[in-house]
Each structure stands twice: as structure tokens, then as C-alpha cells.
PDB file of C-alpha atoms in Angstrom:
ATOM      1  CA  UNK A 169     109.537 152.122 192.930  1.00  0.00           C
ATOM      2  CA  UNK A 170     108.066 148.628 192.987  1.00  0.00           C
ATOM      3  CA  UNK A 171     107.946 145.499 195.156  1.00  0.00           C
ATOM      4  CA  UNK A 172     107.040 141.670 195.012  1.00  0.00           C
ATOM      5  CA  UNK A 173     107.332 138.648 197.297  1.00  0.00           C
ATOM      6  CA  UNK A 174     110.173 136.126 197.260  1.00  0.00           C
ATOM      7  CA  UNK A 175     110.256 133.259 194.793  1.00  0.00           C
ATOM      8  CA  UNK A 176     107.455 130.750 195.061  1.00  0.00           C
ATOM      9  CA  UNK A 177     104.883 128.906 193.020  1.00  0.00           C
ATOM     10  CA  UNK A 178     101.836 130.200 191.227  1.00  0.00           C
ATOM     11  CA  UNK A 179     101.337 133.609 189.702  1.00  0.00           C
ATOM     12  CA  UNK A 180     102.808 135.632 192.542  1.00  0.00           C
ATOM     13  CA  UNK A 181     105.723 135.234 194.893  1.00  0.00           C
ATOM     14  CA  UNK A 182     105.847 134.161 198.525  1.00  0.00           C
ATOM     15  CA  UNK A 183     108.467 134.875 201.169  1.00  0.00           C
ATOM     16  CA  UNK A 184     111.549 132.671 201.059  1.00  0.00           C
ATOM     17  CA  UNK A 185     112.010 130.873 204.362  1.00  0.00           C
ATOM     18  CA  UNK A 186     115.677 130.011 203.823  1.00  0.00           C
ATOM     19  CA  UNK A 187     118.719 131.955 205.036  1.00  0.00           C
ATOM     20  CA  UNK A 188     119.076 135.454 203.672  1.00  0.00           C
ATOM     21  CA  UNK A 189     122.072 135.776 201.357  1.00  0.00           C
ATOM     22  CA  UNK A 190     121.914 139.543 201.717  1.00  0.00           C
ATOM     23  CA  UNK A 191     122.795 139.360 205.426  1.00  0.00           C
ATOM     24  CA  UNK A 192     126.437 138.261 205.749  1.00  0.00           C
ATOM     25  CA  UNK A 193     127.503 137.928 209.378  1.00  0.00           C
ATOM     26  CA  UNK A 194     130.528 140.173 209.094  1.00  0.00           C
ATOM     27  CA  UNK A 195     128.444 143.200 208.084  1.00  0.00           C
ATOM     28  CA  UNK A 196     126.150 143.359 211.103  1.00  0.00           C
ATOM     29  CA  UNK A 197     128.253 145.680 213.251  1.00  0.00           C
ATOM     30  CA  UNK A 198     128.802 148.271 210.517  1.00  0.00           C
ATOM     31  CA  UNK A 199     126.533 151.279 210.190  1.00  0.00           C
ATOM     32  CA  UNK A 200     126.229 154.769 208.781  1.00  0.00           C
ATOM     33  CA  UNK A 201     127.940 157.566 210.721  1.00  0.00           C
ATOM     34  CA  UNK A 202     125.281 160.233 211.385  1.00  0.00           C
ATOM     35  CA  UNK A 203     127.935 162.854 212.087  1.00  0.00           C
ATOM     36  CA  UNK A 204     129.514 162.402 208.660  1.00  0.00           C
ATOM     37  CA  UNK A 205     126.057 162.423 207.055  1.00  0.00           C
ATOM     38  CA  UNK A 206     125.130 165.591 208.946  1.00  0.00           C
ATOM     39  CA  UNK A 207     128.315 167.359 207.884  1.00  0.00           C
ATOM     40  CA  UNK A 208     127.930 166.504 204.200  1.00  0.00           C
ATOM     41  CA  UNK A 209     124.219 167.266 204.179  1.00  0.00           C
ATOM     42  CA  UNK A 210     124.702 170.744 205.629  1.00  0.00           C
ATOM     43  CA  UNK A 211     127.649 171.436 203.354  1.00  0.00           C
ATOM     44  CA  UNK A 212     125.667 170.545 200.236  1.00  0.00           C
ATOM     45  CA  UNK A 213     122.647 172.572 201.405  1.00  0.00           C
ATOM     46  CA  UNK A 214     124.887 175.619 201.929  1.00  0.00           C
ATOM     47  CA  UNK A 215     126.458 175.029 198.544  1.00  0.00           C
ATOM     48  CA  UNK A 216     123.201 175.334 196.629  1.00  0.00           C
ATOM     49  CA  UNK A 217     122.365 178.828 198.019  1.00  0.00           C
ATOM     50  CA  UNK A 218     123.910 182.108 196.964  1.00  0.00           C
ATOM     51  CA  UNK A 219     123.935 185.212 199.187  1.00  0.00           C
ATOM     52  CA  UNK A 220     121.352 186.873 196.934  1.00  0.00           C
ATOM     53  CA  UNK A 221     119.012 183.892 197.476  1.00  0.00           C
ATOM     54  CA  UNK A 222     118.748 184.741 201.185  1.00  0.00           C
ATOM     55  CA  UNK A 223     118.830 188.545 200.951  1.00  0.00           C
ATOM     56  CA  UNK A 224     122.538 189.032 201.612  1.00  0.00           C
ATOM     57  CA  UNK A 225     124.877 191.302 199.680  1.00  0.00           C
ATOM     58  CA  UNK A 226     128.142 189.769 198.556  1.00  0.00           C
ATOM     59  CA  UNK A 227     130.867 192.391 198.807  1.00  0.00           C
ATOM     60  CA  UNK A 228     133.744 190.041 198.068  1.00  0.00           C
ATOM     61  CA  UNK A 229     135.174 189.712 194.600  1.00  0.00           C
ATOM     62  CA  UNK A 230     136.162 186.097 194.946  1.00  0.00           C
ATOM     63  CA  UNK A 231     134.422 183.417 196.994  1.00  0.00           C
ATOM     64  CA  UNK A 232     136.242 180.242 197.935  1.00  0.00           C
ATOM     65  CA  UNK A 233     132.974 178.355 198.490  1.00  0.00           C
ATOM     66  CA  UNK A 234     130.238 177.861 195.869  1.00  0.00           C
ATOM     67  CA  UNK A 235     127.402 178.849 198.187  1.00  0.00           C
ATOM     68  CA  UNK A 236     126.881 180.381 201.612  1.00  0.00           C
ATOM     69  CA  UNK A 237     129.794 180.628 204.004  1.00  0.00           C
ATOM     70  CA  UNK A 238     129.406 179.102 207.430  1.00  0.00           C
ATOM     71  CA  UNK A 239     129.412 182.512 209.083  1.00  0.00           C
ATOM     72  CA  UNK A 240     126.686 183.738 206.707  1.00  0.00           C
ATOM     73  CA  UNK A 241     124.455 180.807 207.525  1.00  0.00           C
ATOM     74  CA  UNK A 242     125.152 181.228 211.248  1.00  0.00           C
ATOM     75  CA  UNK A 243     124.121 184.878 211.006  1.00  0.00           C
ATOM     76  CA  UNK A 244     120.880 183.987 209.255  1.00  0.00           C
ATOM     77  CA  UNK A 245     120.065 181.332 211.862  1.00  0.00           C
ATOM     78  CA  UNK A 246     120.941 183.570 214.814  1.00  0.00           C
ATOM     79  CA  UNK A 247     123.829 181.506 216.204  1.00  0.00           C
ATOM     80  CA  UNK A 248     127.530 182.149 216.465  1.00  0.00           C
ATOM     81  CA  UNK A 249     129.824 181.070 213.644  1.00  0.00           C
ATOM     82  CA  UNK A 250     131.887 178.985 216.086  1.00  0.00           C
ATOM     83  CA  UNK A 251     128.782 177.156 217.334  1.00  0.00           C
ATOM     84  CA  UNK A 252     127.538 176.454 213.815  1.00  0.00           C
ATOM     85  CA  UNK A 253     130.971 175.177 212.772  1.00  0.00           C
ATOM     86  CA  UNK A 254     130.976 172.711 215.666  1.00  0.00           C
ATOM     87  CA  UNK A 255     127.469 171.620 214.713  1.00  0.00           C
ATOM     88  CA  UNK A 256     128.316 171.080 211.035  1.00  0.00           C
ATOM     89  CA  UNK A 257     131.389 169.098 212.019  1.00  0.00           C
ATOM     90  CA  UNK A 258     129.285 166.888 214.288  1.00  0.00           C
ATOM     91  CA  UNK A 259     130.849 168.075 217.530  1.00  0.00           C
ATOM     92  CA  UNK A 260     127.932 170.009 219.040  1.00  0.00           C
ATOM     93  CA  UNK A 261     125.881 168.192 221.672  1.00  0.00           C
ATOM     94  CA  UNK A 262     122.209 168.564 222.587  1.00  0.00           C
ATOM     95  CA  UNK A 263     121.387 171.005 219.800  1.00  0.00           C
ATOM     96  CA  UNK A 264     117.937 172.440 220.462  1.00  0.00           C
ATOM     97  CA  UNK A 265     114.970 171.995 218.173  1.00  0.00           C
ATOM     98  CA  UNK A 266     114.783 175.782 217.871  1.00  0.00           C
ATOM     99  CA  UNK A 267     118.304 175.962 216.429  1.00  0.00           C
ATOM    100  CA  UNK A 268     117.594 173.160 213.970  1.00  0.00           C
ATOM    101  CA  UNK A 269     114.365 174.860 212.888  1.00  0.00           C
ATOM    102  CA  UNK A 270     116.235 178.155 212.418  1.00  0.00           C
ATOM    103  CA  UNK A 271     118.890 176.474 210.301  1.00  0.00           C
ATOM    104  CA  UNK A 272     116.214 174.768 208.220  1.00  0.00           C
ATOM    105  CA  UNK A 273     114.533 178.086 207.515  1.00  0.00           C
ATOM    106  CA  UNK A 274     117.842 179.735 206.647  1.00  0.00           C
ATOM    107  CA  UNK A 275     118.735 176.881 204.302  1.00  0.00           C
ATOM    108  CA  UNK A 276     115.235 176.897 202.790  1.00  0.00           C
ATOM    109  CA  UNK A 277     114.855 173.167 203.388  1.00  0.00           C
ATOM    110  CA  UNK A 278     111.841 171.240 202.215  1.00  0.00           C
ATOM    111  CA  UNK A 279     109.766 169.336 204.774  1.00  0.00           C
ATOM    112  CA  UNK A 280     111.532 165.996 204.009  1.00  0.00           C
ATOM    113  CA  UNK A 281     114.916 167.730 204.222  1.00  0.00           C
ATOM    114  CA  UNK A 282     113.998 169.342 207.545  1.00  0.00           C
ATOM    115  CA  UNK A 283     112.936 165.977 208.969  1.00  0.00           C
ATOM    116  CA  UNK A 284     116.176 164.448 207.659  1.00  0.00           C
ATOM    117  CA  UNK A 285     118.275 167.151 209.343  1.00  0.00           C
ATOM    118  CA  UNK A 286     116.400 166.666 212.601  1.00  0.00           C
ATOM    119  CA  UNK A 287     117.032 162.918 212.574  1.00  0.00           C
ATOM    120  CA  UNK A 288     120.722 163.354 211.804  1.00  0.00           C
ATOM    121  CA  UNK A 289     121.160 165.962 214.530  1.00  0.00           C
ATOM    122  CA  UNK A 290     119.514 163.765 217.143  1.00  0.00           C
ATOM    123  CA  UNK A 291     121.097 160.455 216.096  1.00  0.00           C
ATOM    124  CA  UNK A 292     123.774 158.734 218.124  1.00  0.00           C
ATOM    125  CA  UNK A 293     126.107 156.279 216.391  1.00  0.00           C
ATOM    126  CA  UNK A 294     125.692 152.911 218.067  1.00  0.00           C
ATOM    127  CA  UNK A 295     127.891 149.889 217.548  1.00  0.00           C
ATOM    128  CA  UNK A 296     127.413 146.138 217.686  1.00  0.00           C
ATOM    129  CA  UNK A 297     123.782 146.361 216.694  1.00  0.00           C
ATOM    130  CA  UNK A 298     121.858 143.084 216.509  1.00  0.00           C
ATOM    131  CA  UNK A 299     120.886 141.825 213.087  1.00  0.00           C
ATOM    132  CA  UNK A 300     117.808 143.785 211.957  1.00  0.00           C
ATOM    133  CA  UNK A 301     114.675 141.660 211.749  1.00  0.00           C
ATOM    134  CA  UNK A 302     113.659 140.362 208.370  1.00  0.00           C
ATOM    135  CA  UNK A 303     110.739 142.214 206.860  1.00  0.00           C
ATOM    136  CA  UNK A 304     107.757 139.976 206.221  1.00  0.00           C
ATOM    137  CA  UNK A 305     104.638 140.607 204.160  1.00  0.00           C
ATOM    138  CA  UNK A 306     101.389 139.365 205.657  1.00  0.00           C
ATOM    139  CA  UNK A 307      99.692 136.597 203.628  1.00  0.00           C
ATOM    140  CA  UNK A 308      96.581 138.765 203.354  1.00  0.00           C
ATOM    141  CA  UNK A 309      98.609 141.427 201.565  1.00  0.00           C
ATOM    142  CA  UNK A 310      99.924 138.873 199.101  1.00  0.00           C
ATOM    143  CA  UNK A 311      96.326 137.822 198.465  1.00  0.00           C
ATOM    144  CA  UNK A 312      95.454 141.465 197.831  1.00  0.00           C
ATOM    145  CA  UNK A 313      98.284 141.804 195.294  1.00  0.00           C
ATOM    146  CA  UNK A 314      97.039 138.727 193.465  1.00  0.00           C
ATOM    147  CA  UNK A 315      93.498 140.132 193.459  1.00  0.00           C
ATOM    148  CA  UNK A 316      94.857 143.295 191.809  1.00  0.00           C
ATOM    149  CA  UNK A 317      96.056 141.448 188.683  1.00  0.00           C
ATOM    150  CA  UNK A 318      95.819 143.701 185.658  1.00  0.00           C
ATOM    151  CA  UNK A 319      97.453 146.485 187.662  1.00  0.00           C
ATOM    152  CA  UNK A 320     101.190 146.191 188.455  1.00  0.00           C
ATOM    153  CA  UNK A 321     101.467 146.237 192.243  1.00  0.00           C
ATOM    154  CA  UNK A 322     104.150 145.330 194.749  1.00  0.00           C
ATOM    155  CA  UNK A 323     105.289 145.758 198.343  1.00  0.00           C
ATOM    156  CA  UNK A 324     108.691 147.185 199.177  1.00  0.00           C
ATOM    157  CA  UNK A 325     110.626 147.778 202.368  1.00  0.00           C
ATOM    158  CA  UNK A 326     113.030 149.991 204.256  1.00  0.00           C
ATOM    159  CA  UNK A 327     116.063 149.336 202.032  1.00  0.00           C
ATOM    160  CA  UNK A 328     114.071 149.565 198.782  1.00  0.00           C
ATOM    161  CA  UNK A 329     113.871 145.775 198.736  1.00  0.00           C
ATOM    162  CA  UNK A 330     111.125 144.159 196.684  1.00  0.00           C
ATOM    163  CA  UNK A 331     109.158 142.085 199.208  1.00  0.00           C
ATOM    164  CA  UNK A 332     106.059 140.889 197.318  1.00  0.00           C
ATOM    165  CA  UNK A 333     104.469 141.434 193.909  1.00  0.00           C
ATOM    166  CA  UNK A 334     101.790 140.259 191.513  1.00  0.00           C
ATOM    167  CA  UNK A 335     102.231 138.697 188.087  1.00  0.00           C
ATOM    168  CA  UNK A 336     101.420 141.923 186.231  1.00  0.00           C
ATOM    169  CA  UNK A 337     104.317 143.619 188.009  1.00  0.00           C
ATOM    170  CA  UNK A 338     106.604 140.811 186.849  1.00  0.00           C
ATOM    171  CA  UNK A 339     105.317 141.217 183.294  1.00  0.00           C
ATOM    172  CA  UNK A 340     106.259 144.895 183.436  1.00  0.00           C
ATOM    173  CA  UNK A 341     109.511 144.846 185.405  1.00  0.00           C
ATOM    174  CA  UNK A 342     110.828 141.345 184.729  1.00  0.00           C
ATOM    175  CA  UNK A 343     110.788 138.008 186.531  1.00  0.00           C
ATOM    176  CA  UNK A 344     111.622 138.992 190.097  1.00  0.00           C
ATOM    177  CA  UNK A 345     111.112 135.387 191.186  1.00  0.00           C
ATOM    178  CA  UNK A 346     114.131 134.468 189.046  1.00  0.00           C
ATOM    179  CA  UNK A 347     116.333 136.909 190.973  1.00  0.00           C
ATOM    180  CA  UNK A 348     118.030 136.076 194.250  1.00  0.00           C
ATOM    181  CA  UNK A 349     116.509 137.815 197.297  1.00  0.00           C
ATOM    182  CA  UNK A 350     119.594 140.026 197.454  1.00  0.00           C
ATOM    183  CA  UNK A 351     119.047 141.227 193.892  1.00  0.00           C
ATOM    184  CA  UNK A 352     115.377 142.079 194.430  1.00  0.00           C
ATOM    185  CA  UNK A 353     116.405 145.586 195.367  1.00  0.00           C
ATOM    186  CA  UNK A 354     115.754 148.768 193.433  1.00  0.00           C
ATOM    187  CA  UNK A 355     119.248 150.084 194.001  1.00  0.00           C
ATOM    188  CA  UNK A 356     120.855 146.983 192.535  1.00  0.00           C
ATOM    189  CA  UNK A 357     118.269 146.790 189.739  1.00  0.00           C
ATOM    190  CA  UNK A 358     118.712 150.409 188.629  1.00  0.00           C
ATOM    191  CA  UNK A 359     122.475 150.705 188.991  1.00  0.00           C
ATOM    192  CA  UNK A 360     123.808 147.181 188.446  1.00  0.00           C
ATOM    193  CA  UNK A 361     121.408 145.696 185.877  1.00  0.00           C
ATOM    194  CA  UNK A 362     121.982 147.186 182.388  1.00  0.00           C
ATOM    195  CA  UNK A 363     118.484 146.096 181.299  1.00  0.00           C
ATOM    196  CA  UNK A 364     116.953 148.782 183.529  1.00  0.00           C
ATOM    197  CA  UNK A 365     118.394 151.518 181.310  1.00  0.00           C
ATOM    198  CA  UNK A 366     116.353 150.157 178.403  1.00  0.00           C
ATOM    199  CA  UNK A 367     113.154 149.640 180.394  1.00  0.00           C
ATOM    200  CA  UNK A 368     112.972 153.094 181.998  1.00  0.00           C
ATOM    201  CA  UNK A 369     112.731 155.733 179.291  1.00  0.00           C
ATOM    202  CA  UNK A 370     113.902 158.395 181.771  1.00  0.00           C
ATOM    203  CA  UNK A 371     116.418 156.265 183.626  1.00  0.00           C
ATOM    204  CA  UNK A 372     118.186 159.195 185.298  1.00  0.00           C
ATOM    205  CA  UNK A 373     115.018 160.440 187.007  1.00  0.00           C
ATOM    206  CA  UNK A 374     114.040 156.965 188.201  1.00  0.00           C
ATOM    207  CA  UNK A 375     117.545 156.251 189.478  1.00  0.00           C
ATOM    208  CA  UNK A 376     117.642 159.601 191.274  1.00  0.00           C
ATOM    209  CA  UNK A 377     114.335 158.775 192.988  1.00  0.00           C
ATOM    210  CA  UNK A 378     115.861 155.535 194.285  1.00  0.00           C
ATOM    211  CA  UNK A 379     118.943 157.364 195.582  1.00  0.00           C
ATOM    212  CA  UNK A 380     116.858 159.973 197.394  1.00  0.00           C
ATOM    213  CA  UNK A 381     114.778 157.230 199.005  1.00  0.00           C
ATOM    214  CA  UNK A 382     117.928 155.401 200.137  1.00  0.00           C
ATOM    215  CA  UNK A 383     119.349 158.629 201.523  1.00  0.00           C
ATOM    216  CA  UNK A 384     116.109 159.147 203.451  1.00  0.00           C
ATOM    217  CA  UNK A 385     116.390 155.627 204.851  1.00  0.00           C
ATOM    218  CA  UNK A 386     120.015 156.184 205.841  1.00  0.00           C
ATOM    219  CA  UNK A 387     118.957 159.129 207.972  1.00  0.00           C
ATOM    220  CA  UNK A 388     116.135 157.168 209.570  1.00  0.00           C
ATOM    221  CA  UNK A 389     118.250 154.067 210.270  1.00  0.00           C
ATOM    222  CA  UNK A 390     121.927 155.012 210.651  1.00  0.00           C
ATOM    223  CA  UNK A 391     122.574 151.751 212.530  1.00  0.00           C
ATOM    224  CA  UNK A 392     121.230 149.528 209.725  1.00  0.00           C
ATOM    225  CA  UNK A 393     124.265 147.484 208.694  1.00  0.00           C
ATOM    226  CA  UNK A 394     122.532 145.968 205.672  1.00  0.00           C
ATOM    227  CA  UNK A 395     121.597 149.381 204.326  1.00  0.00           C
ATOM    228  CA  UNK A 396     125.135 150.637 204.884  1.00  0.00           C
ATOM    229  CA  UNK A 397     126.478 147.570 203.067  1.00  0.00           C
ATOM    230  CA  UNK A 398     124.112 148.161 200.136  1.00  0.00           C
ATOM    231  CA  UNK A 399     125.171 151.798 199.832  1.00  0.00           C
ATOM    232  CA  UNK A 400     128.847 150.835 199.961  1.00  0.00           C
ATOM    233  CA  UNK A 401     128.340 148.202 197.272  1.00  0.00           C
ATOM    234  CA  UNK A 402     126.537 150.594 194.943  1.00  0.00           C
ATOM    235  CA  UNK A 403     129.125 153.318 195.489  1.00  0.00           C
ATOM    236  CA  UNK A 404     131.913 150.877 194.693  1.00  0.00           C
ATOM    237  CA  UNK A 405     130.312 149.452 191.542  1.00  0.00           C
ATOM    238  CA  UNK A 406     128.489 152.429 189.989  1.00  0.00           C
ATOM    239  CA  UNK A 407     129.860 155.826 188.979  1.00  0.00           C
ATOM    240  CA  UNK A 408     126.286 157.049 188.483  1.00  0.00           C
ATOM    241  CA  UNK A 409     125.319 156.081 192.006  1.00  0.00           C
ATOM    242  CA  UNK A 410     128.318 157.909 193.467  1.00  0.00           C
ATOM    243  CA  UNK A 411     127.422 161.005 191.477  1.00  0.00           C
ATOM    244  CA  UNK A 412     123.778 161.048 192.548  1.00  0.00           C
ATOM    245  CA  UNK A 413     124.531 160.035 196.143  1.00  0.00           C
ATOM    246  CA  UNK A 414     126.947 162.966 196.522  1.00  0.00           C
ATOM    247  CA  UNK A 415     124.041 165.403 196.068  1.00  0.00           C
ATOM    248  CA  UNK A 416     122.689 164.432 199.534  1.00  0.00           C
ATOM    249  CA  UNK A 417     119.096 164.965 198.403  1.00  0.00           C
ATOM    250  CA  UNK A 418     116.289 163.241 200.270  1.00  0.00           C
ATOM    251  CA  UNK A 419     112.737 162.485 199.176  1.00  0.00           C
ATOM    252  CA  UNK A 420     110.244 159.681 199.614  1.00  0.00           C
ATOM    253  CA  UNK A 421     108.131 158.082 196.900  1.00  0.00           C
ATOM    254  CA  UNK A 422     104.575 159.370 196.750  1.00  0.00           C
ATOM    255  CA  UNK A 423     103.124 159.575 193.255  1.00  0.00           C
ATOM    256  CA  UNK A 424     104.045 160.481 189.707  1.00  0.00           C
ATOM    257  CA  UNK A 425     104.376 159.296 186.131  1.00  0.00           C
ATOM    258  CA  UNK A 426     106.940 156.840 184.772  1.00  0.00           C
ATOM    259  CA  UNK A 427     107.695 156.272 181.101  1.00  0.00           C
ATOM    260  CA  UNK A 428     108.673 152.779 180.000  1.00  0.00           C
ATOM    261  CA  UNK A 429     110.131 151.352 176.829  1.00  0.00           C
ATOM    262  CA  UNK A 430     109.077 147.727 177.043  1.00  0.00           C
ATOM    263  CA  UNK A 431     110.530 145.290 174.525  1.00  0.00           C
ATOM    264  CA  UNK A 432     107.168 143.539 174.030  1.00  0.00           C
ATOM    265  CA  UNK A 433     104.637 146.399 173.957  1.00  0.00           C
ATOM    266  CA  UNK A 434     106.777 149.441 173.219  1.00  0.00           C
ATOM    267  CA  UNK A 435     106.320 152.843 174.849  1.00  0.00           C
ATOM    268  CA  UNK A 436     103.870 153.320 177.703  1.00  0.00           C
ATOM    269  CA  UNK A 437     103.384 155.857 180.482  1.00  0.00           C
ATOM    270  CA  UNK A 438     102.033 154.715 183.826  1.00  0.00           C
ATOM    271  CA  UNK A 439     100.999 156.614 186.921  1.00  0.00           C
ATOM    272  CA  UNK A 440     102.156 155.311 190.268  1.00  0.00           C
ATOM    273  CA  UNK A 441     100.841 155.781 193.788  1.00  0.00           C
ATOM    274  CA  UNK A 442     102.674 154.735 196.954  1.00  0.00           C
ATOM    275  CA  UNK A 443     101.007 154.008 200.290  1.00  0.00           C
ATOM    276  CA  UNK A 444     102.627 153.251 203.654  1.00  0.00           C
ATOM    277  CA  UNK A 445     100.989 150.543 205.750  1.00  0.00           C
ATOM    278  CA  UNK A 446      99.185 151.987 208.731  1.00  0.00           C
ATOM    279  CA  UNK A 447     100.544 149.287 211.055  1.00  0.00           C
ATOM    280  CA  UNK A 448     104.054 149.125 209.561  1.00  0.00           C
ATOM    281  CA  UNK A 449     105.525 152.408 208.363  1.00  0.00           C
ATOM    282  CA  UNK A 450     108.512 150.556 206.876  1.00  0.00           C
ATOM    283  CA  UNK A 451     106.454 148.653 204.302  1.00  0.00           C
ATOM    284  CA  UNK A 452     104.899 150.320 201.293  1.00  0.00           C
ATOM    285  CA  UNK A 453     102.469 149.408 198.535  1.00  0.00           C
ATOM    286  CA  UNK A 454     103.098 150.848 195.075  1.00  0.00           C
ATOM    287  CA  UNK A 455     100.582 150.509 192.259  1.00  0.00           C
ATOM    288  CA  UNK A 456     100.717 151.538 188.594  1.00  0.00           C
ATOM    289  CA  UNK A 457      97.858 152.355 186.271  1.00  0.00           C
ATOM    290  CA  UNK A 458      97.411 153.898 182.831  1.00  0.00           C
ATOM    291  CA  UNK A 459      95.219 156.786 181.790  1.00  0.00           C
ATOM    292  CA  UNK A 460      91.805 155.351 180.829  1.00  0.00           C
ATOM    293  CA  UNK A 461      91.367 154.959 177.085  1.00  0.00           C
ATOM    294  CA  UNK A 462      95.026 155.665 176.343  1.00  0.00           C
ATOM    295  CA  UNK A 463      97.427 153.572 174.231  1.00  0.00           C
ATOM    296  CA  UNK A 464      99.285 152.881 177.463  1.00  0.00           C
ATOM    297  CA  UNK A 465      96.194 151.254 178.925  1.00  0.00           C
ATOM    298  CA  UNK A 466      95.966 148.966 175.908  1.00  0.00           C
ATOM    299  CA  UNK A 467      99.673 148.091 176.201  1.00  0.00           C
ATOM    300  CA  UNK A 468      99.293 147.366 179.908  1.00  0.00           C
ATOM    301  CA  UNK A 469      96.305 145.130 179.176  1.00  0.00           C
ATOM    302  CA  UNK A 470      98.426 143.138 176.721  1.00  0.00           C
ATOM    303  CA  UNK A 471     101.145 142.686 179.308  1.00  0.00           C
ATOM    304  CA  UNK A 472      98.597 141.533 181.847  1.00  0.00           C
ATOM    305  CA  UNK A 473      97.191 138.968 179.412  1.00  0.00           C
ATOM    306  CA  UNK A 474     100.644 137.617 178.605  1.00  0.00           C
ATOM    307  CA  UNK A 475     101.459 137.371 182.315  1.00  0.00           C
ATOM    308  CA  UNK A 476     104.202 134.858 183.058  1.00  0.00           C
ATOM    309  CA  UNK A 477     105.263 134.682 179.406  1.00  0.00           C
ATOM    310  CA  UNK A 478     105.970 138.422 179.398  1.00  0.00           C
ATOM    311  CA  UNK A 479     107.917 138.154 182.649  1.00  0.00           C
ATOM    312  CA  UNK A 480     110.017 135.343 181.213  1.00  0.00           C
ATOM    313  CA  UNK A 481     110.751 137.335 178.059  1.00  0.00           C
ATOM    314  CA  UNK A 482     111.889 140.324 180.135  1.00  0.00           C
ATOM    315  CA  UNK A 483     114.181 138.128 182.239  1.00  0.00           C
ATOM    316  CA  UNK A 484     115.501 135.969 179.355  1.00  0.00           C
ATOM    317  CA  UNK A 485     115.714 137.971 176.125  1.00  0.00           C
ATOM    318  CA  UNK A 486     116.670 136.076 173.018  1.00  0.00           C
ATOM    319  CA  UNK A 487     120.279 135.964 171.885  1.00  0.00           C
ATOM    320  CA  UNK A 488     119.272 138.078 168.921  1.00  0.00           C
ATOM    321  CA  UNK A 489     117.894 140.766 171.247  1.00  0.00           C
ATOM    322  CA  UNK A 490     121.023 140.706 173.413  1.00  0.00           C
ATOM    323  CA  UNK A 491     123.473 140.920 170.521  1.00  0.00           C
ATOM    324  CA  UNK A 492     125.178 144.347 170.271  1.00  0.00           C
ATOM    325  CA  UNK A 493     124.455 146.519 167.310  1.00  0.00           C
ATOM    326  CA  UNK A 494     126.974 146.097 164.511  1.00  0.00           C
TER     327      UNK A 494
END
């Protein structure tokens, strides 16, 4: 995932001081219901396990559920079936850490999934929340991004919003400065901008990463009205988002490889690293680099040299490029 600062002058963006179009007044009191999230998360985790996966023998000929039954999971976790049912339905109060840990072990949850379950179990739905503060990138960080020219780098925030970027990132991903602040968001870019399906050679994997990050954020901030609004918008407008969101998988961005098919330099594979700020765990720096001496490094160097021209070409392809194949 990538990030850049709001539209400004020069080779890199700067925060927009005007009103935020992505924060309509009527959406502030809405949020994400942790109880509904908890129920669906547990149901999908049960659904991916078979009795044989957890050492149980299935004596029934026909199962009405694709995975573990509630009573089977309750047995594995050492709680009563009635208690677990109340918990999965969001009706149990003050569930102990020991019970949550036991359920995590029984469900074979990963560390991010366990943390997600813990947050959902301990969350209380609150209403009439004040407008969340706008995320700001320190000027020194913008200076750092500019100093990193030649390497695509950007800052991104809690809702996968692009907050600040350098010119090389724009050359790779497109002219973020030409987008509205609302549209500088990886969810909207991946699921609502058809150009992303051409840029990312493995679009499905990249889109799934964005969904898992958004799901992680939803568990961390169930009262975030803007995040809830974003998720609702994507679910309404994108069949692919609804499909991937229904999996209830959670995972943060750390590192990996991404393959691109760039209209100016062709195929290239870049390695990304993501770092959380020590003094702001809701802002992240993501950088991309190519393997030294590889064709991808040469392609990235060309993009860096073209700079703003490459960004403009990505944002405004020629009519000939946009014309459908006959």
C-alpha cells in the first residue's frame, strides 16, 4: 500500500488546509457494530476448520455447517455450548482473556487474528462520536519523502488514505495530486478505479491486502464513522469488495513483492517495506525498491527520471490508449 500528501506545488504534495470532502456531517454518528463483526468473524473462522483439523472424529453423515459446529468449538475451548453461543451472538458480557485465548487456540488463529478477536470482544458500541481528528503529516516527514526521490515512498493513515508522497511514487502510481482528497484512498483506488487493474499485475492479491488492512482497522476503530462510510461505499459499488470483505480476514501490511504492468516502462517487480511511526501508530511509511542490477531497477530509474511527466501520463492516458480494443 502507498501514501502521498495532499495536492500542492513542487515535486511532492502538501496537506490541503481546506474542508475535507470525505467528512460529510451526516456520517459522523454512524459506526461499525463490534457485535456484528464479532459474530461474523467467529462464524467464518469456524467455517474454515473441519473436525479432522482439530483432532475430532465426525460421526455424522451429513453436516449442516461447512466447518466446526458451535458445540464442537465450545468443547475444544473448554466452555459450555450455551455460553459460546451467547458469545458468538454478541450477548456475553465481560468475557475473560482466558476464554478468548482458549477460543483463539481452538480456532488456530494467527497473531493478527487473535488481536482482532480480542479487540472485538472488548469493544463497546458508542454513539454520537465526535468527528475524528484529521491526520496530519509532519513537514519533516514530507521533507524526508522528497529526499528519497528515486525510491517510491509515501505515508498512509488509519483508513488506508494516502497522506503524503514523493514524485517517484506519483510516477509509479499516478498523479495523486490530481485526485480529490477523498479519492486518495487505496480502497477507492483498487476497487473503483479501473486503471488499477492494469497497473497491478496481480490485482486480486493487492486488493485482498487492502481489504484485510481495512478489516483490521474496523476492529481497532469500530466508532470511526468515516471508515464505516468508506466500507459501506465500497460494498455498495464493488462486487469484488463484497466478496473479499465477506472472508473476514485481517492482516496488516509489512513487506513483500508487488508486480506492476506500467504503461510507460512495462513489467517491473518491486519490494515494499512498511514502517509504523514510533510516535503515531496510525501513520505508516511504505517504500518500494527494485532488486539491484535487475531490469526492474532500470525501469524504476526511468520512471524516476521522467518524474512529473510520468505521473501525468498515468493520470491522463491518451485517447488512443483509452480506446477499447476492436
